[in-house]
Amino acid sequence: MNKTHYSSVSEFVFLGLSTSRPVQQFLLVFSLVIFLMIVLGNFLVILTVILDSRLHSSMYFLLANLSFIDFCLSTLTVPKVVYDLHTGNQAISFRECVIQIFVLHFLGGCEMVLLIAMALDRYVAICKPLHYLTIMSPRTCTVLLCGAWVIGFIHSVAQLAFVVHLPFCGPNEIDSFFCDLPRFIKLACADTYVLEFIITANSGFISLGTFLLLIISYIYILVTVWKHSSGGLSKALSTLSAHITVVVLFFGPCFFVYVWPFPPVPLDKYFAILDFLVTPILNPIIYTLRNKDMMMAMRRLSSRVLHLKRNP
Ligand SMILES: *[C@@H]1O[C@H](CO)[C@@H](O)[C@H](O)[C@H]1NC(C)=O
């Protein structure tokens, strides 16, 4: 693909989160520390689920896959932010920008389907407990995961197909710290009104639809638990509130970026921090520290590791 044929802009410049040097230095340290925690936390979750055979069930496999996607989402943006803050050079090439948009939508689409799969898993576990093992079989789990990757891919290709041929002739400043569609197409030297509408329709309505679907299904599960037993409610409530927290944190920024793409103040970039730094660190915390099985598995894992060290 020869982009220079269409465009004279070969790179974009991020305006970043702040122009003040002390704030930038704070952001540098802050992002670096959180990023290391994200890497550690999510790898711990993945490792525990893979190594502990007692966690080999669809709920934990989906959780480990969610950790993997979260890790990829923050790796897509945070190291570049840290690097940019360190060097003071916040440029990104045209090609890298397009790749970032593609991967962002690919992973975002995947994560949405995965969150639906997790809600489905909880629905079957709580509302149809006798059929849980037959319905949420390893095969179902694999089908759901493949579905997530395929849908993420189709969504991303569909988004980018509309924008790769846009001409760019400057300006090239993006008031954010990563490339995403609304700000990207605003820079094109063409009338992008229809395109903005399509992008909003695609990403905005998909995220709004998925969000409503998830919230309605969690309310349905809660009502079912409430009607059928009084004892199970508190346990279900604590599991489901963890899921609902993640859903709200993940979708909140999406609404800011797509459903209301150009607010008077560029709030969208601050909200995006939630998706790249806050949700990825909260997932391991919410799902592990509040989950007894996960904590026990980690304890078994650490005692196995210590045991190995003592008797090699
Ligand atoms: C994702 O889930 C599958 C089970 O369907 C599992 O085998 C795999 O290890 C999981 N991936 C990660 C990164 O945990």
Short mmCIF file of N, CA, C and O in Angstrom, two decimals, residues 93-223:
data_model
loop_
_atom_site.label_atom_id
_atom_site.label_comp_id
_atom_site.label_asym_id
_atom_site.label_seq_id
_atom_site.Cartn_x
_atom_site.Cartn_y
_atom_site.Cartn_z
N SER A 93 4.11 7.91 12.97
CA SER A 93 4.03 7.90 11.51
C SER A 93 2.62 7.54 11.07
O SER A 93 1.84 6.96 11.83
N PHE A 94 2.32 7.89 9.85
CA PHE A 94 0.99 7.63 9.30
C PHE A 94 0.65 6.14 9.41
O PHE A 94 -0.42 5.76 9.87
N ARG A 95 1.63 5.33 9.01
CA ARG A 95 1.41 3.89 9.03
C ARG A 95 1.14 3.36 10.44
O ARG A 95 0.19 2.61 10.66
N GLU A 96 1.97 3.81 11.40
CA GLU A 96 1.79 3.37 12.80
C GLU A 96 0.42 3.80 13.34
O GLU A 96 -0.21 3.07 14.09
N CYS A 97 0.01 5.00 12.92
CA CYS A 97 -1.27 5.52 13.39
C CYS A 97 -2.41 4.62 12.90
O CYS A 97 -3.29 4.25 13.67
N VAL A 98 -2.34 4.25 11.61
CA VAL A 98 -3.39 3.39 11.05
C VAL A 98 -3.35 2.01 11.73
O VAL A 98 -4.39 1.44 12.07
N ILE A 99 -2.15 1.50 11.98
CA ILE A 99 -2.03 0.20 12.64
C ILE A 99 -2.63 0.28 14.05
O ILE A 99 -3.36 -0.61 14.49
N GLN A 100 -2.34 1.39 14.75
CA GLN A 100 -2.87 1.55 16.10
C GLN A 100 -4.40 1.56 16.09
O GLN A 100 -5.04 0.90 16.91
N ILE A 101 -4.97 2.26 15.12
CA ILE A 101 -6.43 2.29 15.03
C ILE A 101 -6.97 0.89 14.76
O ILE A 101 -7.94 0.44 15.39
N PHE A 102 -6.30 0.19 13.84
CA PHE A 102 -6.78 -1.16 13.50
C PHE A 102 -6.74 -2.09 14.72
O PHE A 102 -7.74 -2.72 15.05
N VAL A 103 -5.60 -2.12 15.39
CA VAL A 103 -5.46 -3.03 16.54
C VAL A 103 -6.41 -2.63 17.66
O VAL A 103 -7.02 -3.48 18.32
N LEU A 104 -6.56 -1.31 17.85
CA LEU A 104 -7.45 -0.82 18.89
C LEU A 104 -8.87 -1.34 18.69
O LEU A 104 -9.51 -1.83 19.62
N HIS A 105 -9.36 -1.24 17.44
CA HIS A 105 -10.73 -1.68 17.19
C HIS A 105 -10.85 -3.20 17.19
O HIS A 105 -11.87 -3.76 17.58
N PHE A 106 -9.79 -3.85 16.76
CA PHE A 106 -9.77 -5.31 16.79
C PHE A 106 -9.88 -5.80 18.24
O PHE A 106 -10.78 -6.58 18.58
N LEU A 107 -9.03 -5.28 19.11
CA LEU A 107 -9.04 -5.70 20.52
C LEU A 107 -10.32 -5.25 21.22
O LEU A 107 -10.90 -5.99 22.01
N GLY A 108 -10.75 -4.01 20.91
CA GLY A 108 -11.96 -3.49 21.52
C GLY A 108 -13.17 -4.35 21.17
O GLY A 108 -13.97 -4.72 22.04
N GLY A 109 -13.28 -4.71 19.89
CA GLY A 109 -14.37 -5.58 19.44
C GLY A 109 -14.32 -6.93 20.14
O GLY A 109 -15.34 -7.44 20.61
N CYS A 110 -13.12 -7.49 20.21
CA CYS A 110 -12.91 -8.76 20.91
C CYS A 110 -13.36 -8.68 22.35
O CYS A 110 -14.06 -9.56 22.85
N GLU A 111 -12.93 -7.61 23.02
CA GLU A 111 -13.25 -7.50 24.44
C GLU A 111 -14.76 -7.40 24.66
O GLU A 111 -15.30 -7.98 25.59
N MET A 112 -15.44 -6.70 23.75
CA MET A 112 -16.90 -6.60 23.90
C MET A 112 -17.55 -7.97 23.80
O MET A 112 -18.41 -8.32 24.61
N VAL A 113 -17.15 -8.74 22.80
CA VAL A 113 -17.74 -10.08 22.66
C VAL A 113 -17.38 -10.95 23.86
O VAL A 113 -18.19 -11.73 24.36
N LEU A 114 -16.16 -10.79 24.34
CA LEU A 114 -15.71 -11.57 25.49
C LEU A 114 -16.55 -11.22 26.74
O LEU A 114 -16.92 -12.11 27.52
N LEU A 115 -16.86 -9.94 26.91
CA LEU A 115 -17.68 -9.54 28.05
C LEU A 115 -19.08 -10.14 27.93
O LEU A 115 -19.67 -10.56 28.93
N ILE A 116 -19.58 -10.21 26.68
CA ILE A 116 -20.89 -10.86 26.49
C ILE A 116 -20.78 -12.34 26.84
O ILE A 116 -21.65 -12.91 27.51
N ALA A 117 -19.68 -12.98 26.41
CA ALA A 117 -19.48 -14.40 26.71
C ALA A 117 -19.41 -14.63 28.21
O ALA A 117 -19.95 -15.62 28.74
N MET A 118 -18.77 -13.71 28.93
CA MET A 118 -18.67 -13.85 30.38
C MET A 118 -20.04 -13.69 31.04
O MET A 118 -20.35 -14.39 32.02
N ALA A 119 -20.86 -12.79 30.50
CA ALA A 119 -22.21 -12.62 31.05
C ALA A 119 -23.03 -13.88 30.77
O ALA A 119 -23.75 -14.37 31.65
N LEU A 120 -22.87 -14.44 29.58
CA LEU A 120 -23.57 -15.67 29.23
C LEU A 120 -23.17 -16.80 30.17
O LEU A 120 -24.01 -17.55 30.67
N ASP A 121 -21.87 -16.88 30.42
CA ASP A 121 -21.34 -17.91 31.32
C ASP A 121 -21.97 -17.79 32.71
O ASP A 121 -22.41 -18.77 33.30
N ARG A 122 -22.03 -16.56 33.23
CA ARG A 122 -22.66 -16.35 34.55
C ARG A 122 -24.15 -16.64 34.50
O ARG A 122 -24.72 -17.18 35.44
N TYR A 123 -24.80 -16.29 33.37
CA TYR A 123 -26.23 -16.56 33.24
C TYR A 123 -26.49 -18.07 33.35
O TYR A 123 -27.34 -18.51 34.11
N VAL A 124 -25.72 -18.86 32.59
CA VAL A 124 -25.91 -20.31 32.62
C VAL A 124 -25.57 -20.87 34.00
O VAL A 124 -26.30 -21.69 34.55
N ALA A 125 -24.48 -20.39 34.60
CA ALA A 125 -24.06 -20.92 35.90
C ALA A 125 -25.11 -20.64 36.98
O ALA A 125 -25.35 -21.48 37.85
N ILE A 126 -25.74 -19.47 36.91
CA ILE A 126 -26.65 -19.08 37.98
C ILE A 126 -28.10 -19.48 37.68
O ILE A 126 -28.81 -19.96 38.55
N CYS A 127 -28.52 -19.33 36.43
CA CYS A 127 -29.92 -19.60 36.11
C CYS A 127 -30.16 -21.03 35.64
O CYS A 127 -31.27 -21.53 35.69
N LYS A 128 -29.14 -21.70 35.08
CA LYS A 128 -29.30 -23.08 34.64
C LYS A 128 -28.17 -23.95 35.18
O LYS A 128 -27.43 -24.58 34.40
N PRO A 129 -28.02 -23.98 36.52
CA PRO A 129 -26.83 -24.63 37.10
C PRO A 129 -26.70 -26.12 36.72
O PRO A 129 -25.58 -26.61 36.57
N LEU A 130 -27.83 -26.80 36.54
CA LEU A 130 -27.75 -28.24 36.26
C LEU A 130 -27.18 -28.51 34.87
O LEU A 130 -26.64 -29.57 34.60
N HIS A 131 -27.34 -27.55 33.98
CA HIS A 131 -26.86 -27.75 32.61
C HIS A 131 -25.55 -27.03 32.34
O HIS A 131 -25.09 -26.99 31.21
N TYR A 132 -24.96 -26.47 33.41
CA TYR A 132 -23.77 -25.62 33.21
C TYR A 132 -22.66 -26.34 32.47
O TYR A 132 -22.13 -25.85 31.47
N LEU A 133 -22.33 -27.55 32.93
CA LEU A 133 -21.18 -28.24 32.34
C LEU A 133 -21.43 -28.67 30.90
O LEU A 133 -20.50 -28.71 30.10
N THR A 134 -22.69 -28.98 30.57
CA THR A 134 -22.95 -29.37 29.18
C THR A 134 -23.03 -28.15 28.27
O THR A 134 -22.54 -28.18 27.14
N ILE A 135 -23.66 -27.06 28.78
CA ILE A 135 -23.79 -25.88 27.91
C ILE A 135 -22.44 -25.17 27.75
O ILE A 135 -22.00 -24.89 26.64
N MET A 136 -21.78 -24.87 28.88
CA MET A 136 -20.49 -24.15 28.79
C MET A 136 -19.34 -25.15 28.71
O MET A 136 -18.41 -25.11 29.52
N SER A 137 -19.38 -26.02 27.72
CA SER A 137 -18.32 -27.02 27.56
C SER A 137 -17.06 -26.36 27.00
O SER A 137 -17.13 -25.21 26.53
N PRO A 138 -15.93 -27.04 27.04
CA PRO A 138 -14.72 -26.46 26.45
C PRO A 138 -14.95 -26.06 24.99
O PRO A 138 -14.40 -25.07 24.51
N ARG A 139 -15.81 -26.85 24.30
CA ARG A 139 -16.06 -26.54 22.91
C ARG A 139 -16.81 -25.20 22.78
O ARG A 139 -16.44 -24.35 21.96
N THR A 140 -17.84 -25.01 23.60
CA THR A 140 -18.56 -23.73 23.59
C THR A 140 -17.60 -22.58 23.86
O THR A 140 -17.65 -21.54 23.20
N CYS A 141 -16.71 -22.81 24.83
CA CYS A 141 -15.75 -21.78 25.21
C CYS A 141 -14.87 -21.40 24.03
O CYS A 141 -14.66 -20.22 23.75
N THR A 142 -14.37 -22.41 23.32
CA THR A 142 -13.53 -22.15 22.15
C THR A 142 -14.32 -21.42 21.07
O THR A 142 -13.81 -20.47 20.45
N VAL A 143 -15.58 -21.86 20.85
CA VAL A 143 -16.40 -21.21 19.83
C VAL A 143 -16.59 -19.73 20.19
O VAL A 143 -16.45 -18.85 19.33
N LEU A 144 -16.88 -19.46 21.47
CA LEU A 144 -17.09 -18.07 21.89
C LEU A 144 -15.83 -17.23 21.68
O LEU A 144 -15.89 -16.09 21.22
N LEU A 145 -14.68 -17.84 22.02
CA LEU A 145 -13.42 -17.10 21.87
C LEU A 145 -13.10 -16.83 20.41
O LEU A 145 -12.71 -15.72 20.04
N CYS A 146 -13.28 -17.85 19.56
CA CYS A 146 -13.04 -17.64 18.12
C CYS A 146 -14.00 -16.58 17.60
O CYS A 146 -13.61 -15.70 16.83
N GLY A 147 -15.26 -16.65 18.06
CA GLY A 147 -16.24 -15.64 17.67
C GLY A 147 -15.75 -14.25 18.04
O GLY A 147 -15.86 -13.32 17.24
N ALA A 148 -15.18 -14.13 19.22
CA ALA A 148 -14.70 -12.82 19.66
C ALA A 148 -13.62 -12.29 18.72
O ALA A 148 -13.66 -11.14 18.29
N TRP A 149 -12.64 -13.15 18.39
CA TRP A 149 -11.55 -12.70 17.51
C TRP A 149 -12.08 -12.36 16.11
O TRP A 149 -11.71 -11.34 15.54
N VAL A 150 -12.98 -13.21 15.59
CA VAL A 150 -13.49 -12.98 14.23
C VAL A 150 -14.31 -11.69 14.18
O VAL A 150 -14.13 -10.85 13.28
N ILE A 151 -15.18 -11.50 15.17
CA ILE A 151 -16.02 -10.30 15.17
C ILE A 151 -15.16 -9.04 15.35
O ILE A 151 -15.36 -8.04 14.67
N GLY A 152 -14.16 -9.12 16.23
CA GLY A 152 -13.24 -8.00 16.40
C GLY A 152 -12.56 -7.64 15.08
O GLY A 152 -12.45 -6.47 14.71
N PHE A 153 -12.15 -8.67 14.36
CA PHE A 153 -11.45 -8.46 13.09
C PHE A 153 -12.39 -7.81 12.05
O PHE A 153 -12.03 -6.82 11.42
N ILE A 154 -13.59 -8.37 11.93
CA ILE A 154 -14.54 -7.84 10.94
C ILE A 154 -14.89 -6.39 11.27
O ILE A 154 -14.90 -5.52 10.40
N HIS A 155 -15.12 -6.13 12.55
CA HIS A 155 -15.47 -4.77 12.97
C HIS A 155 -14.35 -3.79 12.59
O HIS A 155 -14.59 -2.72 12.05
N SER A 156 -13.11 -4.21 12.86
CA SER A 156 -11.98 -3.33 12.61
C SER A 156 -11.77 -3.09 11.12
O SER A 156 -11.54 -1.95 10.69
N VAL A 157 -11.85 -4.15 10.34
CA VAL A 157 -11.68 -4.00 8.89
C VAL A 157 -12.79 -3.10 8.33
O VAL A 157 -12.54 -2.21 7.51
N ALA A 158 -14.02 -3.30 8.82
CA ALA A 158 -15.14 -2.50 8.34
C ALA A 158 -14.92 -1.02 8.64
O ALA A 158 -15.24 -0.16 7.83
N GLN A 159 -14.33 -0.72 9.80
CA GLN A 159 -14.08 0.68 10.15
C GLN A 159 -13.00 1.27 9.25
O GLN A 159 -13.14 2.37 8.74
N LEU A 160 -11.92 0.51 9.10
CA LEU A 160 -10.77 1.06 8.38
C LEU A 160 -11.01 1.15 6.89
O LEU A 160 -10.45 2.01 6.21
N ALA A 161 -11.84 0.26 6.35
CA ALA A 161 -12.11 0.27 4.91
C ALA A 161 -12.59 1.64 4.46
O ALA A 161 -12.31 2.07 3.35
N PHE A 162 -13.29 2.34 5.36
CA PHE A 162 -13.82 3.65 4.99
C PHE A 162 -12.77 4.75 5.02
O PHE A 162 -12.94 5.79 4.42
N VAL A 163 -11.70 4.54 5.77
CA VAL A 163 -10.80 5.68 5.99
C VAL A 163 -9.42 5.55 5.35
O VAL A 163 -8.72 6.55 5.23
N VAL A 164 -9.00 4.36 4.93
CA VAL A 164 -7.62 4.24 4.45
C VAL A 164 -7.34 5.09 3.23
O VAL A 164 -6.21 5.47 2.99
N HIS A 165 -8.38 5.39 2.45
CA HIS A 165 -8.11 6.14 1.23
C HIS A 165 -8.36 7.64 1.36
O HIS A 165 -8.30 8.37 0.39
N LEU A 166 -8.61 8.09 2.58
CA LEU A 166 -8.80 9.52 2.78
C LEU A 166 -7.51 10.28 2.47
O LEU A 166 -6.42 9.83 2.80
N PRO A 167 -7.63 11.46 1.84
CA PRO A 167 -6.43 12.27 1.61
C PRO A 167 -6.10 13.10 2.85
O PRO A 167 -7.00 13.59 3.53
N PHE A 168 -4.82 13.22 3.15
CA PHE A 168 -4.40 14.07 4.27
C PHE A 168 -3.41 15.10 3.76
O PHE A 168 -2.47 14.75 3.06
N CYS A 169 -3.63 16.37 4.07
CA CYS A 169 -2.71 17.37 3.57
C CYS A 169 -2.32 18.35 4.67
O CYS A 169 -1.79 19.41 4.43
N GLY A 170 -2.62 18.03 5.92
CA GLY A 170 -2.31 18.90 7.05
C GLY A 170 -3.53 19.68 7.44
O GLY A 170 -4.39 19.89 6.60
N PRO A 171 -3.68 20.13 8.66
CA PRO A 171 -2.77 19.98 9.79
C PRO A 171 -2.63 18.52 10.24
O PRO A 171 -3.39 17.68 9.81
N ASN A 172 -1.63 18.28 11.08
CA ASN A 172 -1.40 16.91 11.50
C ASN A 172 -1.31 16.74 13.02
O ASN A 172 -0.67 15.82 13.50
N GLU A 173 -1.96 17.64 13.73
CA GLU A 173 -1.91 17.52 15.19
C GLU A 173 -3.14 16.81 15.73
O GLU A 173 -4.27 17.14 15.37
N ILE A 174 -2.90 15.82 16.57
CA ILE A 174 -3.99 15.06 17.17
C ILE A 174 -4.04 15.39 18.66
O ILE A 174 -3.06 15.17 19.37
N ASP A 175 -5.17 15.95 19.09
CA ASP A 175 -5.28 16.34 20.50
C ASP A 175 -5.60 15.14 21.37
O ASP A 175 -6.69 15.01 21.92
N SER A 176 -4.62 14.24 21.48
CA SER A 176 -4.81 13.03 22.26
C SER A 176 -3.43 12.40 22.43
O SER A 176 -2.43 13.01 22.07
N PHE A 177 -3.38 11.19 22.97
CA PHE A 177 -2.09 10.52 23.10
C PHE A 177 -2.06 9.20 22.34
O PHE A 177 -1.14 8.41 22.46
N PHE A 178 -3.11 8.96 21.55
CA PHE A 178 -3.14 7.77 20.70
C PHE A 178 -4.03 8.08 19.51
O PHE A 178 -4.78 9.05 19.51
N CYS A 179 -3.90 7.26 18.46
CA CYS A 179 -4.70 7.48 17.26
C CYS A 179 -6.04 6.77 17.39
O CYS A 179 -6.08 5.59 17.71
N ASP A 180 -7.10 7.50 17.13
CA ASP A 180 -8.38 6.83 17.00
C ASP A 180 -9.20 7.54 15.94
O ASP A 180 -8.89 8.67 15.55
N LEU A 181 -10.25 6.87 15.48
CA LEU A 181 -10.94 7.33 14.29
C LEU A 181 -11.51 8.75 14.33
O LEU A 181 -11.25 9.51 13.40
N PRO A 182 -12.27 9.14 15.36
CA PRO A 182 -12.90 10.46 15.27
C PRO A 182 -11.89 11.57 15.02
O PRO A 182 -12.08 12.41 14.12
N ARG A 183 -10.78 11.58 15.77
CA ARG A 183 -9.80 12.66 15.59
C ARG A 183 -9.00 12.48 14.30
O ARG A 183 -8.56 13.45 13.69
N PHE A 184 -8.81 11.24 13.89
CA PHE A 184 -8.08 10.93 12.66
C PHE A 184 -8.83 11.46 11.43
O PHE A 184 -8.28 12.19 10.61
N ILE A 185 -10.12 11.13 11.32
CA ILE A 185 -10.83 11.55 10.12
C ILE A 185 -11.08 13.06 10.10
O ILE A 185 -11.19 13.65 9.03
N LYS A 186 -11.08 13.69 11.28
CA LYS A 186 -11.23 15.14 11.32
C LYS A 186 -10.10 15.85 10.58
O LYS A 186 -10.25 16.97 10.11
N LEU A 187 -8.92 15.18 10.52
CA LEU A 187 -7.75 15.81 9.90
C LEU A 187 -7.71 15.63 8.39
O LEU A 187 -6.85 16.20 7.72
N ALA A 188 -8.59 14.83 7.84
CA ALA A 188 -8.56 14.58 6.40
C ALA A 188 -8.97 15.82 5.62
O ALA A 188 -9.78 16.61 6.10
N CYS A 189 -8.38 15.98 4.42
CA CYS A 189 -8.77 17.11 3.58
C CYS A 189 -9.94 16.68 2.72
O CYS A 189 -9.81 16.54 1.50
N ALA A 190 -11.04 16.40 3.33
CA ALA A 190 -12.22 15.99 2.57
C ALA A 190 -13.42 16.24 3.46
O ALA A 190 -13.28 16.44 4.65
N ASP A 191 -14.57 16.23 2.84
CA ASP A 191 -15.79 16.38 3.63
C ASP A 191 -16.07 15.04 4.30
O ASP A 191 -16.39 14.06 3.64
N THR A 192 -15.91 15.01 5.63
CA THR A 192 -16.00 13.72 6.31
C THR A 192 -17.32 13.58 7.07
O THR A 192 -17.45 12.71 7.91
N TYR A 193 -18.28 14.44 6.76
CA TYR A 193 -19.51 14.42 7.54
C TYR A 193 -20.19 13.05 7.52
O TYR A 193 -20.51 12.49 8.57
N VAL A 194 -20.33 12.48 6.31
CA VAL A 194 -21.00 11.18 6.19
C VAL A 194 -20.17 10.09 6.88
O VAL A 194 -20.70 9.22 7.57
N LEU A 195 -18.86 10.22 6.71
CA LEU A 195 -17.95 9.25 7.31
C LEU A 195 -18.06 9.26 8.83
O LEU A 195 -18.12 8.21 9.47
N GLU A 196 -18.12 10.48 9.39
CA GLU A 196 -18.25 10.57 10.85
C GLU A 196 -19.53 9.89 11.30
O GLU A 196 -19.57 9.23 12.33
N PHE A 197 -20.57 10.07 10.49
CA PHE A 197 -21.84 9.45 10.84
C PHE A 197 -21.70 7.91 10.82
O PHE A 197 -22.15 7.22 11.73
N ILE A 198 -21.01 7.41 9.79
CA ILE A 198 -20.85 5.95 9.69
C ILE A 198 -20.04 5.40 10.86
O ILE A 198 -20.39 4.40 11.46
N ILE A 199 -18.94 6.11 11.19
CA ILE A 199 -18.08 5.67 12.29
C ILE A 199 -18.86 5.67 13.60
O ILE A 199 -18.82 4.72 14.38
N THR A 200 -19.62 6.77 13.81
CA THR A 200 -20.41 6.85 15.03
C THR A 200 -21.43 5.72 15.07
O THR A 200 -21.63 5.08 16.09
N ALA A 201 -22.05 5.49 13.91
CA ALA A 201 -23.06 4.43 13.86
C ALA A 201 -22.41 3.09 14.18
O ALA A 201 -22.89 2.34 15.03
N ASN A 202 -21.28 2.81 13.54
CA ASN A 202 -20.62 1.51 13.74
C ASN A 202 -20.14 1.33 15.17
O ASN A 202 -20.63 0.47 15.90
N SER A 203 -19.23 2.20 15.60
CA SER A 203 -18.64 2.01 16.93
C SER A 203 -19.60 2.41 18.05
O SER A 203 -19.71 1.72 19.05
N GLY A 204 -20.28 3.53 17.86
CA GLY A 204 -21.15 4.05 18.91
C GLY A 204 -22.31 3.13 19.19
O GLY A 204 -22.55 2.74 20.33
N PHE A 205 -23.02 2.73 18.13
CA PHE A 205 -24.19 1.90 18.36
C PHE A 205 -23.80 0.49 18.79
O PHE A 205 -24.50 -0.13 19.58
N ILE A 206 -22.68 0.00 18.29
CA ILE A 206 -22.25 -1.33 18.75
C ILE A 206 -21.94 -1.28 20.24
O ILE A 206 -22.39 -2.13 21.00
N SER A 207 -21.22 -0.23 20.67
CA SER A 207 -20.88 -0.21 22.09
C SER A 207 -22.12 0.06 22.95
O SER A 207 -22.30 -0.55 24.00
N LEU A 208 -22.99 0.95 22.47
CA LEU A 208 -24.21 1.22 23.23
C LEU A 208 -25.07 -0.05 23.30
O LEU A 208 -25.56 -0.42 24.38
N GLY A 209 -25.22 -0.74 22.17
CA GLY A 209 -26.03 -1.96 22.13
C GLY A 209 -25.46 -3.03 23.04
O GLY A 209 -26.19 -3.65 23.83
N THR A 210 -24.14 -3.24 22.97
CA THR A 210 -23.52 -4.26 23.80
C THR A 210 -23.68 -3.91 25.28
O THR A 210 -24.00 -4.77 26.10
N PHE A 211 -23.49 -2.63 25.58
CA PHE A 211 -23.60 -2.19 26.97
C PHE A 211 -25.00 -2.47 27.52
O PHE A 211 -25.17 -3.06 28.58
N LEU A 212 -26.04 -2.08 26.74
CA LEU A 212 -27.41 -2.29 27.20
C LEU A 212 -27.69 -3.78 27.35
O LEU A 212 -28.27 -4.22 28.34
N LEU A 213 -27.23 -4.57 26.38
CA LEU A 213 -27.44 -6.02 26.44
C LEU A 213 -26.84 -6.59 27.73
O LEU A 213 -27.47 -7.38 28.43
N LEU A 214 -25.61 -6.15 28.04
CA LEU A 214 -24.94 -6.67 29.23
C LEU A 214 -25.66 -6.26 30.51
O LEU A 214 -25.90 -7.07 31.39
N ILE A 215 -26.03 -4.98 30.58
CA ILE A 215 -26.68 -4.50 31.80
C ILE A 215 -28.02 -5.21 31.99
O ILE A 215 -28.36 -5.67 33.09
N ILE A 216 -28.79 -5.35 30.88
CA ILE A 216 -30.09 -6.03 30.99
C ILE A 216 -29.88 -7.48 31.43
O ILE A 216 -30.59 -7.99 32.30
N SER A 217 -28.85 -8.16 30.86
CA SER A 217 -28.69 -9.56 31.25
C SER A 217 -28.25 -9.68 32.70
O SER A 217 -28.69 -10.59 33.41
N TYR A 218 -27.43 -8.75 33.20
CA TYR A 218 -27.05 -8.82 34.60
C TYR A 218 -28.25 -8.54 35.51
O TYR A 218 -28.40 -9.17 36.55
N ILE A 219 -29.09 -7.60 35.11
CA ILE A 219 -30.29 -7.34 35.92
C ILE A 219 -31.18 -8.58 35.93
O ILE A 219 -31.68 -9.01 36.97
N TYR A 220 -31.31 -9.22 34.76
CA TYR A 220 -32.11 -10.43 34.66
C TYR A 220 -31.56 -11.52 35.59
O TYR A 220 -32.31 -12.17 36.31
N ILE A 221 -30.24 -11.70 35.58
CA ILE A 221 -29.63 -12.72 36.44
C ILE A 221 -29.89 -12.40 37.91
O ILE A 221 -30.29 -13.26 38.69
N LEU A 222 -29.72 -11.12 38.27
CA LEU A 222 -29.93 -10.73 39.66
C LEU A 222 -31.37 -10.98 40.10
O LEU A 222 -31.62 -11.49 41.20
N VAL A 223 -32.32 -10.64 39.22
CA VAL A 223 -33.73 -10.85 39.57
C VAL A 223 -34.00 -12.34 39.73
O VAL A 223 -34.68 -12.76 40.67
#
